Coordinates of C-alpha atoms and ligand atoms in Angstrom, one line a residue:
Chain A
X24 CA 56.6 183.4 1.9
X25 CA 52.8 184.6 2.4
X26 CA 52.9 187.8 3.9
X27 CA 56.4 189.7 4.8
X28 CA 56.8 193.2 6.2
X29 CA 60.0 194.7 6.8
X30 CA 61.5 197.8 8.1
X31 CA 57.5 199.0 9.7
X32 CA 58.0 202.6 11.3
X33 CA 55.2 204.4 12.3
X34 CA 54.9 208.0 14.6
X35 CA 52.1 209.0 16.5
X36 CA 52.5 213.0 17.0
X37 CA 56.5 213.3 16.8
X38 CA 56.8 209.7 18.6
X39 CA 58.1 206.6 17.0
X40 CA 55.6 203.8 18.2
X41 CA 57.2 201.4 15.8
X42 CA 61.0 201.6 15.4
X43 CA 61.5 199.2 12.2
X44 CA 59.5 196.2 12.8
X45 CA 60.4 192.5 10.5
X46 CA 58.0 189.8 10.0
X47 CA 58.0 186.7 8.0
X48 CA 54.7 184.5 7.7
X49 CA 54.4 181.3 5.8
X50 CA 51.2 179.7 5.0
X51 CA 50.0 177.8 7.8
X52 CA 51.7 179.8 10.3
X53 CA 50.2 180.6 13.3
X54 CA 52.2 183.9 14.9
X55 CA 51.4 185.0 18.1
X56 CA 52.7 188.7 18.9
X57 CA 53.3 188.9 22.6
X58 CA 54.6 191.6 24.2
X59 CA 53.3 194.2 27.2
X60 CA 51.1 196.7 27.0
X61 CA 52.2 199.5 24.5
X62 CA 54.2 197.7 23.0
X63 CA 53.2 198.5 19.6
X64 CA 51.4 195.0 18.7
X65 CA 48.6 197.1 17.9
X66 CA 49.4 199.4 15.7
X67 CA 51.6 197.0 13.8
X68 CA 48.5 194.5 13.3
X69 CA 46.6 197.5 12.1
X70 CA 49.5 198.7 9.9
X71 CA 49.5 195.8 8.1
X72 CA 45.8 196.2 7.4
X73 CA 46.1 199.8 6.1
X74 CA 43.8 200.8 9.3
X75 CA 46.6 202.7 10.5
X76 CA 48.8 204.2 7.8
X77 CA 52.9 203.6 8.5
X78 CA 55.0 205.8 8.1
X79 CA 57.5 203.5 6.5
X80 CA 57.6 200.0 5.5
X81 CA 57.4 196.9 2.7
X82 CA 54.8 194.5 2.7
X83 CA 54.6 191.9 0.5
X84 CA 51.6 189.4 0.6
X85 CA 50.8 187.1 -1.8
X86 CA 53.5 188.1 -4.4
X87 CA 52.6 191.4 -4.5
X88 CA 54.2 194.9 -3.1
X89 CA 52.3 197.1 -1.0
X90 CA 54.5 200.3 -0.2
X91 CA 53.3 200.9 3.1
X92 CA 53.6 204.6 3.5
X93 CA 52.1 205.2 -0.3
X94 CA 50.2 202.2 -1.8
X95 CA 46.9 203.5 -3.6
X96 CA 43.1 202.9 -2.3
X97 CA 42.7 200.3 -4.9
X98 CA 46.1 198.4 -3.8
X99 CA 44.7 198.8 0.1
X100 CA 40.9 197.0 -1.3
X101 CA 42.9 193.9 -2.8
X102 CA 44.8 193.6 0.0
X103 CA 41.7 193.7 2.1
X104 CA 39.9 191.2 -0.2
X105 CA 42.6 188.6 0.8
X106 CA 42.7 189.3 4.6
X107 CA 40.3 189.4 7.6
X108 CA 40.6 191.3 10.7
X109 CA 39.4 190.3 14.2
X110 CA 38.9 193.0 16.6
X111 CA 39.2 192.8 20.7
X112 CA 35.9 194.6 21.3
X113 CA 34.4 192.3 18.0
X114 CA 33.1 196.1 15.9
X115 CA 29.8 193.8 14.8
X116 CA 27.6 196.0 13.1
X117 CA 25.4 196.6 15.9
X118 CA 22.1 197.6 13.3
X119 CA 22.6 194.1 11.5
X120 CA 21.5 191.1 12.4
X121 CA 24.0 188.0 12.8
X122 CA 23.3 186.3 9.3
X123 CA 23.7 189.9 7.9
X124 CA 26.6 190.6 9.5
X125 CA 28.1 187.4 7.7
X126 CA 26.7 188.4 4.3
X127 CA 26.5 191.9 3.7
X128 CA 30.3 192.5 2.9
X129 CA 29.5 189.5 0.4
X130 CA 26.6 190.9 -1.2
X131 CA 28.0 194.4 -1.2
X132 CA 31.4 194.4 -1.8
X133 CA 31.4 190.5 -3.3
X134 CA 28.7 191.3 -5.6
X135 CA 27.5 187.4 -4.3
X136 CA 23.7 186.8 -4.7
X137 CA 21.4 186.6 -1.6
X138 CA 20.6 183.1 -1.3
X139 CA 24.4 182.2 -2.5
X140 CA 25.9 184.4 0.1
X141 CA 23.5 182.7 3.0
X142 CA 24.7 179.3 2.2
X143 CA 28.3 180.4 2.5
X144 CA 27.1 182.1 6.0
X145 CA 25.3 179.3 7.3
X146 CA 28.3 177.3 6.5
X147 CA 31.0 179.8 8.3
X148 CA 28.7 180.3 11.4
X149 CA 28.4 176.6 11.6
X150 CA 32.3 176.2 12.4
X151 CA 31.8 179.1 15.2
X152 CA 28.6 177.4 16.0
X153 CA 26.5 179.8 16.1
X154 CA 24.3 179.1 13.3
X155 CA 21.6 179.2 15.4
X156 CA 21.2 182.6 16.3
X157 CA 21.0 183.3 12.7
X158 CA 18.1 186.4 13.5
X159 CA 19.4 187.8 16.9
X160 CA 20.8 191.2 16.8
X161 CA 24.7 191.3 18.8
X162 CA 23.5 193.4 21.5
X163 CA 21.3 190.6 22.3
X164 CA 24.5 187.7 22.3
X165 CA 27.2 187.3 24.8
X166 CA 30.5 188.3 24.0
X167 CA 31.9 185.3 23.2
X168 CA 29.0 184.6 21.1
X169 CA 29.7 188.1 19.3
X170 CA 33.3 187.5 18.8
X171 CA 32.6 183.9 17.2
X172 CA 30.7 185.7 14.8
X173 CA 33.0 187.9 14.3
X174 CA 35.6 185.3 13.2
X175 CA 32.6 183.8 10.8
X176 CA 32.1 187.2 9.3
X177 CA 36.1 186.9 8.4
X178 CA 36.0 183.6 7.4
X179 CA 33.5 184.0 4.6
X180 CA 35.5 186.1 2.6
X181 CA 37.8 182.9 2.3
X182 CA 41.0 185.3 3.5
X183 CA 44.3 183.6 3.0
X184 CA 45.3 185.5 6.7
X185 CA 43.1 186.3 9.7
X186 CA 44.6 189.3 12.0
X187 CA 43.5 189.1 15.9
X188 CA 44.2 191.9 18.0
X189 CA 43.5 190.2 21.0
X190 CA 40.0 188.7 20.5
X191 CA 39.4 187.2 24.1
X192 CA 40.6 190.3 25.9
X193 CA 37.5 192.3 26.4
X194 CA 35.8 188.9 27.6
X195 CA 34.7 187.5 31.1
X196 CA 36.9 184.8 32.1
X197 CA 34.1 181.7 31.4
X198 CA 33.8 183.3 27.6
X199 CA 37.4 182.9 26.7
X200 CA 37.7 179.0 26.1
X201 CA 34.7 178.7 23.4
X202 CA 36.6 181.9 21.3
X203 CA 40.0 179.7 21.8
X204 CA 38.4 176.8 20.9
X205 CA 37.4 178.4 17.4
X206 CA 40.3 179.4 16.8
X207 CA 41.9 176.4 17.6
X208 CA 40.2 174.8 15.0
X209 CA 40.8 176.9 12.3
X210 CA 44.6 176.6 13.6
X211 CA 44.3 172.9 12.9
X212 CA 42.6 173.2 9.5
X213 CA 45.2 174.8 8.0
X214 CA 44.4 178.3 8.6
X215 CA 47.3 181.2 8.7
X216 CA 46.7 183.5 11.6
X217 CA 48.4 186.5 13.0
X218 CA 47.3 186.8 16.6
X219 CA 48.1 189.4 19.4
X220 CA 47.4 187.7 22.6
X221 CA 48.0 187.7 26.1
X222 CA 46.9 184.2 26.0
X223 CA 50.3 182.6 27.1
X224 CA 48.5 178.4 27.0
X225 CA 47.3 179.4 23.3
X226 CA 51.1 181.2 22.3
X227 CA 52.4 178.0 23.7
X228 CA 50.2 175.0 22.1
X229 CA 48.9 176.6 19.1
X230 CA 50.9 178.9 17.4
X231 CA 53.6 177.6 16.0
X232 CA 56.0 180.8 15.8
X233 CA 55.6 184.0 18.4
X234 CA 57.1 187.3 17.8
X235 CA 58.1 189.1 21.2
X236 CA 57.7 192.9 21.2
X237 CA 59.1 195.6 23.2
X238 CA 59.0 199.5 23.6
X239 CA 58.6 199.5 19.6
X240 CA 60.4 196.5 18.5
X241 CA 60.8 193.1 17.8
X242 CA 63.1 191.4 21.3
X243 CA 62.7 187.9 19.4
X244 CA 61.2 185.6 17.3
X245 CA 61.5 181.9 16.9
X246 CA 59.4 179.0 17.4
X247 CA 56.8 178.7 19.8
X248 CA 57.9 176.0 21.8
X249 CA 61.6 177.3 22.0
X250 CA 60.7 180.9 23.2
X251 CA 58.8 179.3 26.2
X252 CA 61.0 177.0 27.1
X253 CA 64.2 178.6 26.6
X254 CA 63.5 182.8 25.5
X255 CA 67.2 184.0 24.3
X256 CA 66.8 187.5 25.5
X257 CA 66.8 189.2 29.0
X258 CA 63.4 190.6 28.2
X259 CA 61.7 187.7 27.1
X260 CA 62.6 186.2 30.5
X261 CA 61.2 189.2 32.0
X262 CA 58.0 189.5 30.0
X263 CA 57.5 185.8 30.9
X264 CA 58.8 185.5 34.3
X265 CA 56.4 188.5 34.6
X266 CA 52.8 186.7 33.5
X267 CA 54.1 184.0 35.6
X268 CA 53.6 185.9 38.6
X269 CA 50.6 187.7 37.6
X270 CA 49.1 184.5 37.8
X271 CA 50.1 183.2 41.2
Chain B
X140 CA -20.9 228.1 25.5
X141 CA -23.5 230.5 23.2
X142 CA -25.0 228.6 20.6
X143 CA -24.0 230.7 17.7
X144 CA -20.1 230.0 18.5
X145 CA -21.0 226.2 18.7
X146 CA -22.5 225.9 15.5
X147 CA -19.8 228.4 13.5
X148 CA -16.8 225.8 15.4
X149 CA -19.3 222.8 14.0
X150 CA -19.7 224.3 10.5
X151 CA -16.6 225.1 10.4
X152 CA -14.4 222.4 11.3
X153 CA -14.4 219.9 7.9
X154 CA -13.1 223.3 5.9
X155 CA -10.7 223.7 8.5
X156 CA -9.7 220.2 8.3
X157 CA -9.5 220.2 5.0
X158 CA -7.3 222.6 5.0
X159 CA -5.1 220.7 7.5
X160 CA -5.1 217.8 5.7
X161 CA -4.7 219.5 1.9
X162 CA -2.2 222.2 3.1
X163 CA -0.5 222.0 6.5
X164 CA 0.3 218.1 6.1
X165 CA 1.8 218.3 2.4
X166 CA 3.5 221.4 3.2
X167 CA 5.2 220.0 6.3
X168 CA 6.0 216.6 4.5
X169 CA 7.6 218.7 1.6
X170 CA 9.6 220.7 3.8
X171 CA 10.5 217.6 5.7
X172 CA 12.3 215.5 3.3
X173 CA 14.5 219.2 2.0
X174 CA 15.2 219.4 5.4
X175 CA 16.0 216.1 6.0
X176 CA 18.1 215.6 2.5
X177 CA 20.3 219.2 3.0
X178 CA 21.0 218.3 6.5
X179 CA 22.1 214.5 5.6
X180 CA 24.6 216.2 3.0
X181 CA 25.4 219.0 5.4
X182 CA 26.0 216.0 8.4
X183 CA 28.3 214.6 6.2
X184 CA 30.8 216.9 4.7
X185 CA 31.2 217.6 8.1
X186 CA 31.6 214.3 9.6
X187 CA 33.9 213.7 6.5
X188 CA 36.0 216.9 7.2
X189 CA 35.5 218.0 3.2
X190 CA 37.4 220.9 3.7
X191 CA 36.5 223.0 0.9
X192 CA 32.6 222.8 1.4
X193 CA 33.3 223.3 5.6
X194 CA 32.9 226.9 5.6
X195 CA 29.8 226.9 2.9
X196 CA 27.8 224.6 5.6
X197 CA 29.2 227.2 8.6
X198 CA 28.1 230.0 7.2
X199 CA 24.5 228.5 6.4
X200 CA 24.1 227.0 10.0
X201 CA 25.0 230.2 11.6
X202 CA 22.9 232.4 9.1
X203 CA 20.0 230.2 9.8
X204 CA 20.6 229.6 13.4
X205 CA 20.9 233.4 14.1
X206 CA 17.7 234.9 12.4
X207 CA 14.1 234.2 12.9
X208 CA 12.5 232.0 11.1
X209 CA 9.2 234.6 10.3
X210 CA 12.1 236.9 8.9
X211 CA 13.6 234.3 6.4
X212 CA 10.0 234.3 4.9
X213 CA 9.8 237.8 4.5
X214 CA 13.3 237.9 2.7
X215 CA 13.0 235.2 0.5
X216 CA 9.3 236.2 -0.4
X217 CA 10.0 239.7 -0.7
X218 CA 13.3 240.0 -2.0
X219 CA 13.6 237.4 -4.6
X220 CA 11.2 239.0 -7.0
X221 CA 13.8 242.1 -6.5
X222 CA 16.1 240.2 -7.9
X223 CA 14.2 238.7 -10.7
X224 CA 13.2 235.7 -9.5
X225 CA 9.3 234.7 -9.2
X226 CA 8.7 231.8 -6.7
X227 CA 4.6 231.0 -5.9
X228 CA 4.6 231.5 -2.5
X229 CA 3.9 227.9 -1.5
X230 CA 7.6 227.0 -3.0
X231 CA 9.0 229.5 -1.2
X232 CA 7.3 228.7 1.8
X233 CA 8.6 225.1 1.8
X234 CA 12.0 226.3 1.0
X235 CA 12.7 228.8 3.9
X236 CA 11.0 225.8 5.9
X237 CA 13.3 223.1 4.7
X238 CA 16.7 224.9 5.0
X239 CA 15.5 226.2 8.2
X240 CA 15.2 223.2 10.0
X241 CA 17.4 221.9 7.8
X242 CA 20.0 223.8 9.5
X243 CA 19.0 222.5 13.2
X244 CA 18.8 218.9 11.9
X245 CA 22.1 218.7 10.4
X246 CA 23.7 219.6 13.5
X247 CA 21.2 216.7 15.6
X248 CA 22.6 214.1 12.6
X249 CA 26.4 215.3 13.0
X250 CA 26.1 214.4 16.4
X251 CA 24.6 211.7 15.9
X252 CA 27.4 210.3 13.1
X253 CA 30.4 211.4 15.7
X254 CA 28.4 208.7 18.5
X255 CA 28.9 206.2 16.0
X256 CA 32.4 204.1 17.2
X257 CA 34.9 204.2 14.6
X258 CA 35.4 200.5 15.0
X259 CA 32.1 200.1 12.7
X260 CA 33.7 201.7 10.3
X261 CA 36.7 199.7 10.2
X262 CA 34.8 197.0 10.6
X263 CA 33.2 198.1 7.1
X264 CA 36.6 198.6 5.5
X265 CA 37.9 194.9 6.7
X266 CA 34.8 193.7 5.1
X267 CA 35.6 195.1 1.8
X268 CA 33.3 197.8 1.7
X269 CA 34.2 201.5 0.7
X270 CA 32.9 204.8 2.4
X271 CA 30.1 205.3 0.8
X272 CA 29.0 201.5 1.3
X273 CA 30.0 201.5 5.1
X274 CA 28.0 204.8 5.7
X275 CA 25.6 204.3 3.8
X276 CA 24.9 200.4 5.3
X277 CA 26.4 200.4 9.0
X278 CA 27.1 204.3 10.0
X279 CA 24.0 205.8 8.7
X280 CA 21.7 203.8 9.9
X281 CA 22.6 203.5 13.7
X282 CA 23.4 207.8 13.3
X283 CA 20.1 207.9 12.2
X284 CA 18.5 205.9 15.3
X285 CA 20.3 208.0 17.6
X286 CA 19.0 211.0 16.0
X287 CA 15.4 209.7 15.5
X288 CA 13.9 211.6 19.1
X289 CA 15.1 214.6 17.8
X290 CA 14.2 214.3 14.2
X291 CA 10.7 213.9 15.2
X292 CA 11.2 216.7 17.4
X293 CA 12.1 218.9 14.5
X294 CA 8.7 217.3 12.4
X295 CA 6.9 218.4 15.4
X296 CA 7.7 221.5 15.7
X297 CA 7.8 222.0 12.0
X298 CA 4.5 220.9 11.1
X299 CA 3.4 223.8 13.5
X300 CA 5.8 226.6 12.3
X301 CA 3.8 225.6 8.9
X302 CA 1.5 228.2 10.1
X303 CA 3.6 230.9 10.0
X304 CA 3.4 230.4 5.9
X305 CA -0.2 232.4 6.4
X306 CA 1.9 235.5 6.5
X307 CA 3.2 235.4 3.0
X308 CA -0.4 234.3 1.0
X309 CA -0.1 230.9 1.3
X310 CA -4.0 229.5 2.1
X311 CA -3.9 227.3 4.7
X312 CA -5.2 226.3 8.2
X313 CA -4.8 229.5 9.8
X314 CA -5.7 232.0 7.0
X315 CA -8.8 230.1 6.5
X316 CA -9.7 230.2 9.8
X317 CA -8.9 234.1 9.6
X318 CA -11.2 234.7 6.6
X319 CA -14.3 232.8 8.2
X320 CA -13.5 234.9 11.3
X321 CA -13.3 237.7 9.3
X322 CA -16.9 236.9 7.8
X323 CA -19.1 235.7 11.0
X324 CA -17.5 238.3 13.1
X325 CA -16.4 235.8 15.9
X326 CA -13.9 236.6 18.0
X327 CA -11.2 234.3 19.2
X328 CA -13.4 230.5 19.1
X329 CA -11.8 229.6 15.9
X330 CA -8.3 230.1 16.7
X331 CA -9.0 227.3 19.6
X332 CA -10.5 224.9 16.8
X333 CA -7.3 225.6 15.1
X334 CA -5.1 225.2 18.0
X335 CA -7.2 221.4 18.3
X336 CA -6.4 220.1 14.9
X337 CA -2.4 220.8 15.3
X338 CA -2.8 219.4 18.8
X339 CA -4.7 216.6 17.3
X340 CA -2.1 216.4 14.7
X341 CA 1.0 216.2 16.7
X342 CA -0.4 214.3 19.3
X343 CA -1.1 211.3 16.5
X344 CA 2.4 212.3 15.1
X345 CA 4.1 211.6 19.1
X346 CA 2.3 208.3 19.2
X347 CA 3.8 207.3 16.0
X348 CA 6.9 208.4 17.0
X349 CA 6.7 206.1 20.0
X350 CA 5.5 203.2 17.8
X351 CA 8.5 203.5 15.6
X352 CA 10.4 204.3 18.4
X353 CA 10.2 200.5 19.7
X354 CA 10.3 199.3 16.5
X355 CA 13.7 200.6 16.2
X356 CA 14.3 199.2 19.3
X357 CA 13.8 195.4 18.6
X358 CA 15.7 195.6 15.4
X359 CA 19.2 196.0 16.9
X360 CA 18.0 196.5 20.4
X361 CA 20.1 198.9 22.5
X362 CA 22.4 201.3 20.6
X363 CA 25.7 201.7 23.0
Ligands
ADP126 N1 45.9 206.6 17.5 C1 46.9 206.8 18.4 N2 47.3 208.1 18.6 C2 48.4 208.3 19.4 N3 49.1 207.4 20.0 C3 48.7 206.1 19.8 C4 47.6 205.7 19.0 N4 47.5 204.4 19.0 C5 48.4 203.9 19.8 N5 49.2 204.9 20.3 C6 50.3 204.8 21.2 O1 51.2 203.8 20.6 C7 51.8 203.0 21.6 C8 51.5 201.5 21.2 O2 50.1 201.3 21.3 P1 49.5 199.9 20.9 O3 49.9 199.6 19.5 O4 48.1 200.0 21.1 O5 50.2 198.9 21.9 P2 49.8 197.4 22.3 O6 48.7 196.9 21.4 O7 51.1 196.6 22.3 O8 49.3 197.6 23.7 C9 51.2 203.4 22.9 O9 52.1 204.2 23.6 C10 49.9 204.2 22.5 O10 49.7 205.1 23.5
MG127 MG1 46.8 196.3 21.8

């Protein structure tokens, strides 16, 4: 097992947001957490990255224990090292330029020399193919373009998990397919991903496994292919029967 | 114009730029960077919510903010010896200067920090970096391009509150301009010739304010 978190509470002001959520994630995995909207896919995702602190929990990644409620600042860093996040609204560091977004983190946190840490960014924003806007700033690239170099700034930490907290949902429609297509590849190379999405074609062909979420907790889990075809729960039916319509 | 006041302005003017140039501009620099350093560090506790130093920067922002900034001379140059303490009165005068826009500049960077989305520094964080590195690399930096209009705003108007450091011995612009008043028994001229150089002076410092100004603006372009 890769990653596994079990029992994940969390409160926000007196309210439980996350009522004891399980996950298990082998390498290789690609999860997608559906669910509607306040569901708690969030929050968990960000739990697991120590952006949000739960209130309860066990993680174990990698071999190691992270006590959610309590691990230290240098357990929360090694965890960190090992993981990349993907945000919906892509947090590039808008006074950096797109190379230095991809090698800063390695030259300051990595301790990687300059000209080292280029190659390896060259290299990531190749596979998002954008390699050619090495010098433009994000507020000058579309959002897709911003968002694939977002995933290049995660890949070049070499992360044995990417989080995506649904990456194409702040995009115009005609943007979505060239940020699914990334991570379509990296799906096929072997990559382990843990993606919230409201992508239903993506849940379907790509990930392999989907967790269904509810009001807090986890409805069902099982593999991709089953859940569409035949979900075991009443709300699964619902939740799907649901985006069905919303797209007639 | 009478002759005689034309050629006291003409002889005049290099000692009065001199002046300027030797006094007013080093002073104001001086007092720039304190200000600029105290208000960074006062920014920051309270963009970090350091709880013990909170009340410390409070207490200084409203004490500064609430008294004038010709009084603050007079204490600090008149009091200090009081209580032991000998200060020339150029240090003093770039002391009360720096913490006193100090005070008004720490409150135009606090802003400036909170505008900064938190999302750059998670962003940070997911990168690897600490606090320290993600402020001082990604939230600094755009806090400080926000604030930059209003910095120069407080250089502006501190390179002409400089003047006010006549009033406690220090020789500069506007006590020279008093003593050759003083000797050719003019009447008013000079003070205009001194008004020109600070008008001269902050008009080059606006136009270099607008140079940077776009400067920031094609490195990183548009800060939402
Ligand atoms: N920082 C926060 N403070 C208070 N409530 C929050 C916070 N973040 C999320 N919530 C609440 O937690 C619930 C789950 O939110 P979220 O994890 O964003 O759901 P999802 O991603 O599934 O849409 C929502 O009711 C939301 O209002
Ligand atoms: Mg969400």
């Amino acid at each position: 097992m890769m990653l596994e978190a079990k029992n994940v509470r969390k409160f926000f002001h007196g309210e439980e947001i996350l009522k004891g959520i399980d996950l298990q994630v082998e390498q290789g995995d690609v999860v997608a957490i559906l669910g509607p909207s306040g569901s708690g896919k969030t929050t968990f995702l960000r739990c697991l990255n120590f952006l949000e602190r739960a209130d309860e929990g066990e993680l174990t990644f990698d071999g190691e224990a992270y006590p959610m409620a309590t691990a230290t600042h240098q357990q929360i860093a090694r965890l960190r090292r090992k993981t990349a996040f993907v945000f919906q609204n892509y947090n590039l560091f808008l006074n950096k330029t797109v190379l230095q977004n991809v090698t800063l983190g390695l030259i300051v946190a990595g301790k990687m020399k300059k000209a080292d840490a280029k190659r390896v960014a060259v290299d990531a924003l190749t596979r998002v193919g954008m390699a050619d806007r090495l010098d433009s700033y994000p507020s000058q690239l579309s959002g897709g373009q911003q968002q694939r170099v977002a995933i290049a700034r995660g890949l070049v930490s070499n992360p044995e998990i990417i989080f995506f907290d649904e990456p194409t949902s702040a995009l115009d429609p005609e943007l979505i397919g060239e940020v699914l297509a990334v991570m379509r590849q990296l799906a096929r190379d072997g990559m382990t991903m843990l993606v919230v999405t409201h992508e239903m074609d993506f849940a379907r062909n790509v990930s392999n496994r989907v967790m269904f979420m509810d009001g807090g907790r986890v409805i069902e889990t099982g593999p991709s292919q089953a859940f569409f075809q035949a979900p075991r729960e009443q709300r699964s039916r619902d939740f799907l029967r649901s985006i069905q319509d919303a797209r007639q | 114009m009478n002759e005689r006041l034309w050629n006291i302005i003409v002889e005049s003017f290099p000692k009065l730029l001199e002046y300027g140039l030797k006094v007013t501009v080093p002073l104001t620099i001086l007092s720039f960077i304190l200000a600029l350093v105290i208000a960074v560090i006062v920014a920051m506790i309270q963009y970090a919510n350091v709880k013990p130093l909170l009340p410390v920067c409070r207490f200084y922002i409203w004490l500064i903010r609430g008294t004038p900034l010709l009084v603050q001379l007079y204490v600090v140059f008149y009091v200090l010896p009081e209580i032991g303490i000998m200060l020339d009165a150029y240090p003093v005068a770039v002391i009360v200067f720096g913490f006193n826009e100090g005070a008004y500049m720490a409150e135009t960077i606090r802003g400036a920090l909170e505008s900064v989305s938190v999302g750059q520094m998670e962003a940070g964080y997911c990168v690897g970096f600490n606090y320290l590195q993600t402020m001082w690399h990604i939230v600094l930096p755009q806090a400080f391009r926000t604030a930059f209009p209003a910095l120069s705003n407080s250089l502006i108007s501190m390179i002409k509150g400089t003047s006010l450091a006549s009033t406690i011995t220090v020789r500069e612009m506007l006590t020279e301009a008093k003593v050759i008043n003083g000797r050719v028994m003019e009447t008013g001229g000079l003070y205009v010739e001194v008004a020109v150089i600070y008008l001269a002076f902050c008009t080059l410092l606006t136009w270099l304010q607008h140079a940077l100004e776009r400067r920031l603006a094609r490195h990183g372009g548009t800060v939402k």
